[in-house]
Amino acid sequence: MSGEKKRAIYPGSFDPITFGHVDIALRSLKIFDELIISIGDNRNKQPLFSKEQRIAQINEIFSDNEAIRVVSFDGLLVDLARGMNIFTIIRGLRAVSDFEYEFQLSSFNRKMEPRVESFFMMTSEKYFYISSSMVRQVSEMNGDISDFVPPNVLADLKSRQKRS
Ligand code: ADP
């Protein structure tokens, strides 16, 4: 095992990426050598930013960090895992309400692909209340979201505010 890189996939919609996501990604690197952020669309949500925009935003945020890569993926997470030969999934937990969904999702994934293991990281106290959907809503109403998202995402959100 020694010498082999420990890699994990961090899947999500990241629409947009928030300080909560960034924190989970960076903290996961205490354990993993490489993190693949996988951007997918949640079928129940109409995206605010296109996949290409989200990829560009996340690449810019982690441009100095060679341990983080960004990919876009639309199919089943287990198929991405098989394709990349990475069977470790990172997810973040904020509140009890996240637990039920995450429990079901990880159980489903493991049923479909027994090699998949999900690892859950607890949100930092600083960021527990941040969600992409809340950021989208506050931004839509021209609220200040500078405490919640990195500067490049803030700029992209502001340019949307001006247009609407
Ligand atoms: P999805 O639509 O797949 O839930 P999200 O982009 O909303 O995608 O979230 C991706 C992952 O990041 C999820 O595991 C979610 O719980 C986690 N996450 C989102 N916001 C935070 C936060 N503020 N702190 C910790 N984890 C978070």
PDB file of C-alpha atoms and ligand atoms in Angstrom:
ATOM      1  CA  MET A   1       0.000   0.000   0.000  1.00  0.00           C
ATOM      2  CA  SER A   2       2.777   2.459   0.770  1.00  0.00           C
ATOM      3  CA  GLY A   3       3.508   4.783  -2.111  1.00  0.00           C
ATOM      4  CA  GLU A   4       0.000   4.388  -3.480  1.00  0.00           C
ATOM      5  CA  LYS A   5      -1.956   7.624  -3.578  1.00  0.00           C
ATOM      6  CA  LYS A   6      -5.093   7.770  -1.477  1.00  0.00           C
ATOM      7  CA  ARG A   7      -7.757   9.301  -3.662  1.00  0.00           C
ATOM      8  CA  ALA A   8     -11.368  10.253  -3.055  1.00  0.00           C
ATOM      9  CA  ILE A   9     -14.292  11.680  -5.021  1.00  0.00           C
ATOM     10  CA  TYR A  10     -16.269  14.611  -3.636  1.00  0.00           C
ATOM     11  CA  PRO A  11     -19.510  14.712  -5.634  1.00  0.00           C
ATOM     12  CA  GLY A  12     -22.130  17.428  -5.578  1.00  0.00           C
ATOM     13  CA  SER A  13     -23.944  20.096  -7.555  1.00  0.00           C
ATOM     14  CA  PHE A  14     -21.767  22.942  -6.242  1.00  0.00           C
ATOM     15  CA  ASP A  15     -24.269  25.444  -7.650  1.00  0.00           C
ATOM     16  CA  PRO A  16     -22.500  27.503  -6.543  1.00  0.00           C
ATOM     17  CA  ILE A  17     -19.545  26.281  -4.520  1.00  0.00           C
ATOM     18  CA  THR A  18     -19.561  27.848  -1.037  1.00  0.00           C
ATOM     19  CA  PHE A  19     -17.024  28.274   1.774  1.00  0.00           C
ATOM     20  CA  GLY A  20     -18.652  25.185   3.333  1.00  0.00           C
ATOM     21  CA  HIS A  21     -17.677  23.050   0.324  1.00  0.00           C
ATOM     22  CA  VAL A  22     -14.190  24.586   0.138  1.00  0.00           C
ATOM     23  CA  ASP A  23     -13.632  23.806   3.804  1.00  0.00           C
ATOM     24  CA  ILE A  24     -14.640  20.141   3.395  1.00  0.00           C
ATOM     25  CA  ALA A  25     -12.423  19.784   0.305  1.00  0.00           C
ATOM     26  CA  LEU A  26      -9.348  21.247   2.007  1.00  0.00           C
ATOM     27  CA  ARG A  27      -9.838  19.338   5.251  1.00  0.00           C
ATOM     28  CA  SER A  28     -10.233  16.064   3.359  1.00  0.00           C
ATOM     29  CA  LEU A  29      -6.664  16.524   2.137  1.00  0.00           C
ATOM     30  CA  LYS A  30      -5.471  15.799   5.672  1.00  0.00           C
ATOM     31  CA  ILE A  31      -6.442  12.206   4.940  1.00  0.00           C
ATOM     32  CA  PHE A  32      -6.404  11.925   1.154  1.00  0.00           C
ATOM     33  CA  ASP A  33      -3.596  12.732  -1.277  1.00  0.00           C
ATOM     34  CA  GLU A  34      -5.897  13.631  -4.107  1.00  0.00           C
ATOM     35  CA  LEU A  35      -9.493  14.813  -4.249  1.00  0.00           C
ATOM     36  CA  ILE A  36     -11.633  14.716  -7.361  1.00  0.00           C
ATOM     37  CA  ILE A  37     -14.476  17.191  -7.145  1.00  0.00           C
ATOM     38  CA  SER A  38     -17.208  15.810  -9.351  1.00  0.00           C
ATOM     39  CA  ILE A  39     -19.843  18.230 -10.556  1.00  0.00           C
ATOM     40  CA  GLY A  40     -23.213  16.763 -11.367  1.00  0.00           C
ATOM     41  CA  ASP A  41     -26.664  18.203 -11.751  1.00  0.00           C
ATOM     42  CA  ASN A  42     -29.320  17.432  -9.233  1.00  0.00           C
ATOM     43  CA  ARG A  43     -32.291  16.411 -11.345  1.00  0.00           C
ATOM     44  CA  ASN A  44     -34.699  18.097  -8.964  1.00  0.00           C
ATOM     45  CA  LYS A  45     -33.018  21.472  -9.222  1.00  0.00           C
ATOM     46  CA  GLN A  46     -32.770  23.890 -12.135  1.00  0.00           C
ATOM     47  CA  PRO A  47     -29.091  24.961 -12.161  1.00  0.00           C
ATOM     48  CA  LEU A  48     -28.122  28.604 -11.708  1.00  0.00           C
ATOM     49  CA  PHE A  49     -24.649  28.252 -13.234  1.00  0.00           C
ATOM     50  CA  SER A  50     -23.851  25.987 -16.165  1.00  0.00           C
ATOM     51  CA  LYS A  51     -21.501  23.076 -15.600  1.00  0.00           C
ATOM     52  CA  GLU A  52     -18.788  24.909 -17.523  1.00  0.00           C
ATOM     53  CA  GLN A  53     -19.156  27.947 -15.266  1.00  0.00           C
ATOM     54  CA  ARG A  54     -19.013  25.810 -12.136  1.00  0.00           C
ATOM     55  CA  ILE A  55     -15.943  23.965 -13.398  1.00  0.00           C
ATOM     56  CA  ALA A  56     -14.223  27.277 -14.150  1.00  0.00           C
ATOM     57  CA  GLN A  57     -15.149  28.689 -10.729  1.00  0.00           C
ATOM     58  CA  ILE A  58     -13.843  25.661  -8.842  1.00  0.00           C
ATOM     59  CA  ASN A  59     -10.690  25.356 -10.950  1.00  0.00           C
ATOM     60  CA  GLU A  60      -9.891  28.986 -10.198  1.00  0.00           C
ATOM     61  CA  ILE A  61     -10.437  28.558  -6.456  1.00  0.00           C
ATOM     62  CA  PHE A  62      -8.076  25.588  -6.284  1.00  0.00           C
ATOM     63  CA  SER A  63      -5.628  26.700  -8.978  1.00  0.00           C
ATOM     64  CA  ASP A  64      -2.736  26.593  -6.492  1.00  0.00           C
ATOM     65  CA  ASN A  65      -3.656  23.182  -5.185  1.00  0.00           C
ATOM     66  CA  GLU A  66      -2.414  20.292  -7.275  1.00  0.00           C
ATOM     67  CA  ALA A  67      -4.129  17.759  -5.047  1.00  0.00           C
ATOM     68  CA  ILE A  68      -7.584  18.878  -6.210  1.00  0.00           C
ATOM     69  CA  ARG A  69      -9.045  18.080  -9.621  1.00  0.00           C
ATOM     70  CA  VAL A  70     -12.440  18.925 -11.028  1.00  0.00           C
ATOM     71  CA  VAL A  71     -14.506  16.710 -13.305  1.00  0.00           C
ATOM     72  CA  SER A  72     -18.019  16.903 -14.622  1.00  0.00           C
ATOM     73  CA  PHE A  73     -20.180  13.821 -14.470  1.00  0.00           C
ATOM     74  CA  ASP A  74     -23.815  13.160 -15.239  1.00  0.00           C
ATOM     75  CA  GLY A  75     -24.352   9.473 -14.742  1.00  0.00           C
ATOM     76  CA  LEU A  76     -24.470   7.367 -11.639  1.00  0.00           C
ATOM     77  CA  LEU A  77     -21.799   8.044  -9.072  1.00  0.00           C
ATOM     78  CA  VAL A  78     -20.945   4.339  -8.955  1.00  0.00           C
ATOM     79  CA  ASP A  79     -20.145   4.459 -12.677  1.00  0.00           C
ATOM     80  CA  LEU A  80     -17.782   7.386 -12.127  1.00  0.00           C
ATOM     81  CA  ALA A  81     -16.182   5.461  -9.267  1.00  0.00           C
ATOM     82  CA  ARG A  82     -15.685   2.408 -11.463  1.00  0.00           C
ATOM     83  CA  GLY A  83     -14.380   4.490 -14.364  1.00  0.00           C
ATOM     84  CA  MET A  84     -11.825   6.241 -12.193  1.00  0.00           C
ATOM     85  CA  ASN A  85     -11.137   3.212 -10.031  1.00  0.00           C
ATOM     86  CA  ILE A  86     -11.725   5.362  -6.953  1.00  0.00           C
ATOM     87  CA  PHE A  87     -14.206   3.894  -4.514  1.00  0.00           C
ATOM     88  CA  THR A  88     -14.021   6.416  -1.704  1.00  0.00           C
ATOM     89  CA  ILE A  89     -16.696   9.105  -1.601  1.00  0.00           C
ATOM     90  CA  ILE A  90     -16.566  12.218   0.561  1.00  0.00           C
ATOM     91  CA  ARG A  91     -19.735  13.967   1.653  1.00  0.00           C
ATOM     92  CA  GLY A  92     -20.296  16.767   4.133  1.00  0.00           C
ATOM     93  CA  LEU A  93     -22.848  16.765   6.931  1.00  0.00           C
ATOM     94  CA  ARG A  94     -24.369  19.926   8.288  1.00  0.00           C
ATOM     95  CA  ALA A  95     -27.481  19.097  10.224  1.00  0.00           C
ATOM     96  CA  VAL A  96     -29.469  16.099  11.319  1.00  0.00           C
ATOM     97  CA  SER A  97     -31.626  16.759   8.288  1.00  0.00           C
ATOM     98  CA  ASP A  98     -28.695  15.920   5.985  1.00  0.00           C
ATOM     99  CA  PHE A  99     -28.240  12.581   7.677  1.00  0.00           C
ATOM    100  CA  GLU A 100     -31.309  10.780   6.412  1.00  0.00           C
ATOM    101  CA  TYR A 101     -30.674  11.664   2.785  1.00  0.00           C
ATOM    102  CA  GLU A 102     -26.967  10.891   2.988  1.00  0.00           C
ATOM    103  CA  PHE A 103     -27.627   7.599   4.758  1.00  0.00           C
ATOM    104  CA  GLN A 104     -30.021   6.526   2.046  1.00  0.00           C
ATOM    105  CA  LEU A 105     -27.710   7.694  -0.743  1.00  0.00           C
ATOM    106  CA  SER A 106     -24.648   5.925   0.633  1.00  0.00           C
ATOM    107  CA  SER A 107     -26.624   2.737   1.254  1.00  0.00           C
ATOM    108  CA  PHE A 108     -27.947   2.829  -2.294  1.00  0.00           C
ATOM    109  CA  ASN A 109     -24.490   3.391  -3.715  1.00  0.00           C
ATOM    110  CA  ARG A 110     -23.013   0.545  -1.723  1.00  0.00           C
ATOM    111  CA  LYS A 111     -25.831  -1.754  -2.797  1.00  0.00           C
ATOM    112  CA  MET A 112     -25.086  -0.930  -6.437  1.00  0.00           C
ATOM    113  CA  GLU A 113     -21.315  -1.140  -5.993  1.00  0.00           C
ATOM    114  CA  PRO A 114     -20.088  -2.884  -2.841  1.00  0.00           C
ATOM    115  CA  ARG A 115     -16.579  -1.477  -3.267  1.00  0.00           C
ATOM    116  CA  VAL A 116     -17.894   2.050  -2.642  1.00  0.00           C
ATOM    117  CA  GLU A 117     -17.353   3.477   0.834  1.00  0.00           C
ATOM    118  CA  SER A 118     -18.688   6.901   1.794  1.00  0.00           C
ATOM    119  CA  PHE A 119     -16.865   9.072   4.300  1.00  0.00           C
ATOM    120  CA  PHE A 120     -18.702  11.857   6.067  1.00  0.00           C
ATOM    121  CA  MET A 121     -17.054  14.985   7.320  1.00  0.00           C
ATOM    122  CA  MET A 122     -18.780  17.224   9.805  1.00  0.00           C
ATOM    123  CA  THR A 123     -19.149  20.828   8.714  1.00  0.00           C
ATOM    124  CA  SER A 124     -17.106  23.455  10.531  1.00  0.00           C
ATOM    125  CA  GLU A 125     -19.106  25.487  13.067  1.00  0.00           C
ATOM    126  CA  LYS A 126     -18.306  28.541  10.974  1.00  0.00           C
ATOM    127  CA  TYR A 127     -20.084  27.171   7.933  1.00  0.00           C
ATOM    128  CA  PHE A 128     -22.795  24.847   9.174  1.00  0.00           C
ATOM    129  CA  TYR A 129     -25.625  27.116   8.053  1.00  0.00           C
ATOM    130  CA  ILE A 130     -24.353  27.739   4.522  1.00  0.00           C
ATOM    131  CA  SER A 131     -26.056  26.039   1.620  1.00  0.00           C
ATOM    132  CA  SER A 132     -25.913  26.715  -2.105  1.00  0.00           C
ATOM    133  CA  SER A 133     -29.679  27.097  -2.255  1.00  0.00           C
ATOM    134  CA  MET A 134     -29.681  29.732   0.498  1.00  0.00           C
ATOM    135  CA  VAL A 135     -26.873  31.597  -1.290  1.00  0.00           C
ATOM    136  CA  ARG A 136     -28.872  31.500  -4.534  1.00  0.00           C
ATOM    137  CA  GLN A 137     -31.999  32.834  -2.844  1.00  0.00           C
ATOM    138  CA  VAL A 138     -30.274  35.637  -0.946  1.00  0.00           C
ATOM    139  CA  SER A 139     -28.342  36.621  -4.046  1.00  0.00           C
ATOM    140  CA  GLU A 140     -31.521  36.700  -6.134  1.00  0.00           C
ATOM    141  CA  MET A 141     -32.904  39.233  -3.687  1.00  0.00           C
ATOM    142  CA  ASN A 142     -29.720  41.275  -3.938  1.00  0.00           C
ATOM    143  CA  GLY A 143     -28.541  40.370  -0.432  1.00  0.00           C
ATOM    144  CA  ASP A 144     -24.897  40.384   0.632  1.00  0.00           C
ATOM    145  CA  ILE A 145     -23.392  36.920   0.241  1.00  0.00           C
ATOM    146  CA  SER A 146     -19.716  37.852   0.548  1.00  0.00           C
ATOM    147  CA  ASP A 147     -19.341  35.831   3.776  1.00  0.00           C
ATOM    148  CA  PHE A 148     -20.535  32.647   2.101  1.00  0.00           C
ATOM    149  CA  VAL A 149     -18.746  32.260  -1.231  1.00  0.00           C
ATOM    150  CA  PRO A 150     -15.219  32.807  -2.610  1.00  0.00           C
ATOM    151  CA  PRO A 151     -14.568  36.143  -4.398  1.00  0.00           C
ATOM    152  CA  ASN A 152     -14.760  34.786  -7.955  1.00  0.00           C
ATOM    153  CA  VAL A 153     -18.160  33.196  -7.265  1.00  0.00           C
ATOM    154  CA  LEU A 154     -19.279  36.418  -5.614  1.00  0.00           C
ATOM    155  CA  ALA A 155     -18.307  38.331  -8.752  1.00  0.00           C
ATOM    156  CA  ASP A 156     -20.237  35.881 -10.972  1.00  0.00           C
ATOM    157  CA  LEU A 157     -23.302  36.157  -8.736  1.00  0.00           C
ATOM    158  CA  LYS A 158     -23.087  39.946  -8.723  1.00  0.00           C
ATOM    159  CA  SER A 159     -22.942  40.122 -12.483  1.00  0.00           C
ATOM    160  CA  ARG A 160     -26.129  38.056 -12.587  1.00  0.00           C
ATOM    161  CA  GLN A 161     -27.747  40.398 -10.057  1.00  0.00           C
ATOM    162  CA  LYS A 162     -27.033  43.371 -12.304  1.00  0.00           C
ATOM    163  CA  ARG A 163     -28.555  41.691 -15.317  1.00  0.00           C
ATOM    164  CA  SER A 164     -31.822  40.842 -13.588  1.00  0.00           C
TER     165      SER A 164
HETATM  166  P1  ADP B   1     -25.972  17.764  -3.683  1.00  0.00           P
HETATM  167  O1  ADP B   1     -26.988  18.404  -4.586  1.00  0.00           O
HETATM  168  O2  ADP B   1     -25.388  16.486  -4.219  1.00  0.00           O
HETATM  169  O3  ADP B   1     -26.386  17.638  -2.235  1.00  0.00           O
HETATM  170  P2  ADP B   1     -24.337  20.028  -2.889  1.00  0.00           P
HETATM  171  O4  ADP B   1     -23.424  20.800  -3.765  1.00  0.00           O
HETATM  172  O5  ADP B   1     -25.509  20.734  -2.323  1.00  0.00           O
HETATM  173  O6  ADP B   1     -24.743  18.762  -3.749  1.00  0.00           O
HETATM  174  O7  ADP B   1     -23.512  19.408  -1.687  1.00  0.00           O
HETATM  175  C1  ADP B   1     -22.431  18.535  -1.899  1.00  0.00           C
HETATM  176  C2  ADP B   1     -21.954  17.990  -0.556  1.00  0.00           C
HETATM  177  O8  ADP B   1     -21.401  19.055   0.220  1.00  0.00           O
HETATM  178  C3  ADP B   1     -23.055  17.373   0.296  1.00  0.00           C
HETATM  179  O9  ADP B   1     -22.533  16.253   0.968  1.00  0.00           O
HETATM  180  C4  ADP B   1     -23.406  18.473   1.263  1.00  0.00           C
HETATM  181  O10 ADP B   1     -23.923  17.950   2.486  1.00  0.00           O
HETATM  182  C5  ADP B   1     -22.037  19.101   1.482  1.00  0.00           C
HETATM  183  N1  ADP B   1     -22.148  20.488   1.942  1.00  0.00           N
HETATM  184  C6  ADP B   1     -22.841  21.498   1.381  1.00  0.00           C
HETATM  185  N2  ADP B   1     -22.727  22.636   2.117  1.00  0.00           N
HETATM  186  C7  ADP B   1     -21.938  22.331   3.171  1.00  0.00           C
HETATM  187  C8  ADP B   1     -21.462  23.062   4.321  1.00  0.00           C
HETATM  188  N3  ADP B   1     -21.800  24.340   4.513  1.00  0.00           N
HETATM  189  N4  ADP B   1     -20.676  22.408   5.202  1.00  0.00           N
HETATM  190  C9  ADP B   1     -20.375  21.097   5.007  1.00  0.00           C
HETATM  191  N5  ADP B   1     -20.797  20.355   3.982  1.00  0.00           N
HETATM  192  C10 ADP B   1     -21.573  20.958   3.065  1.00  0.00           C
END
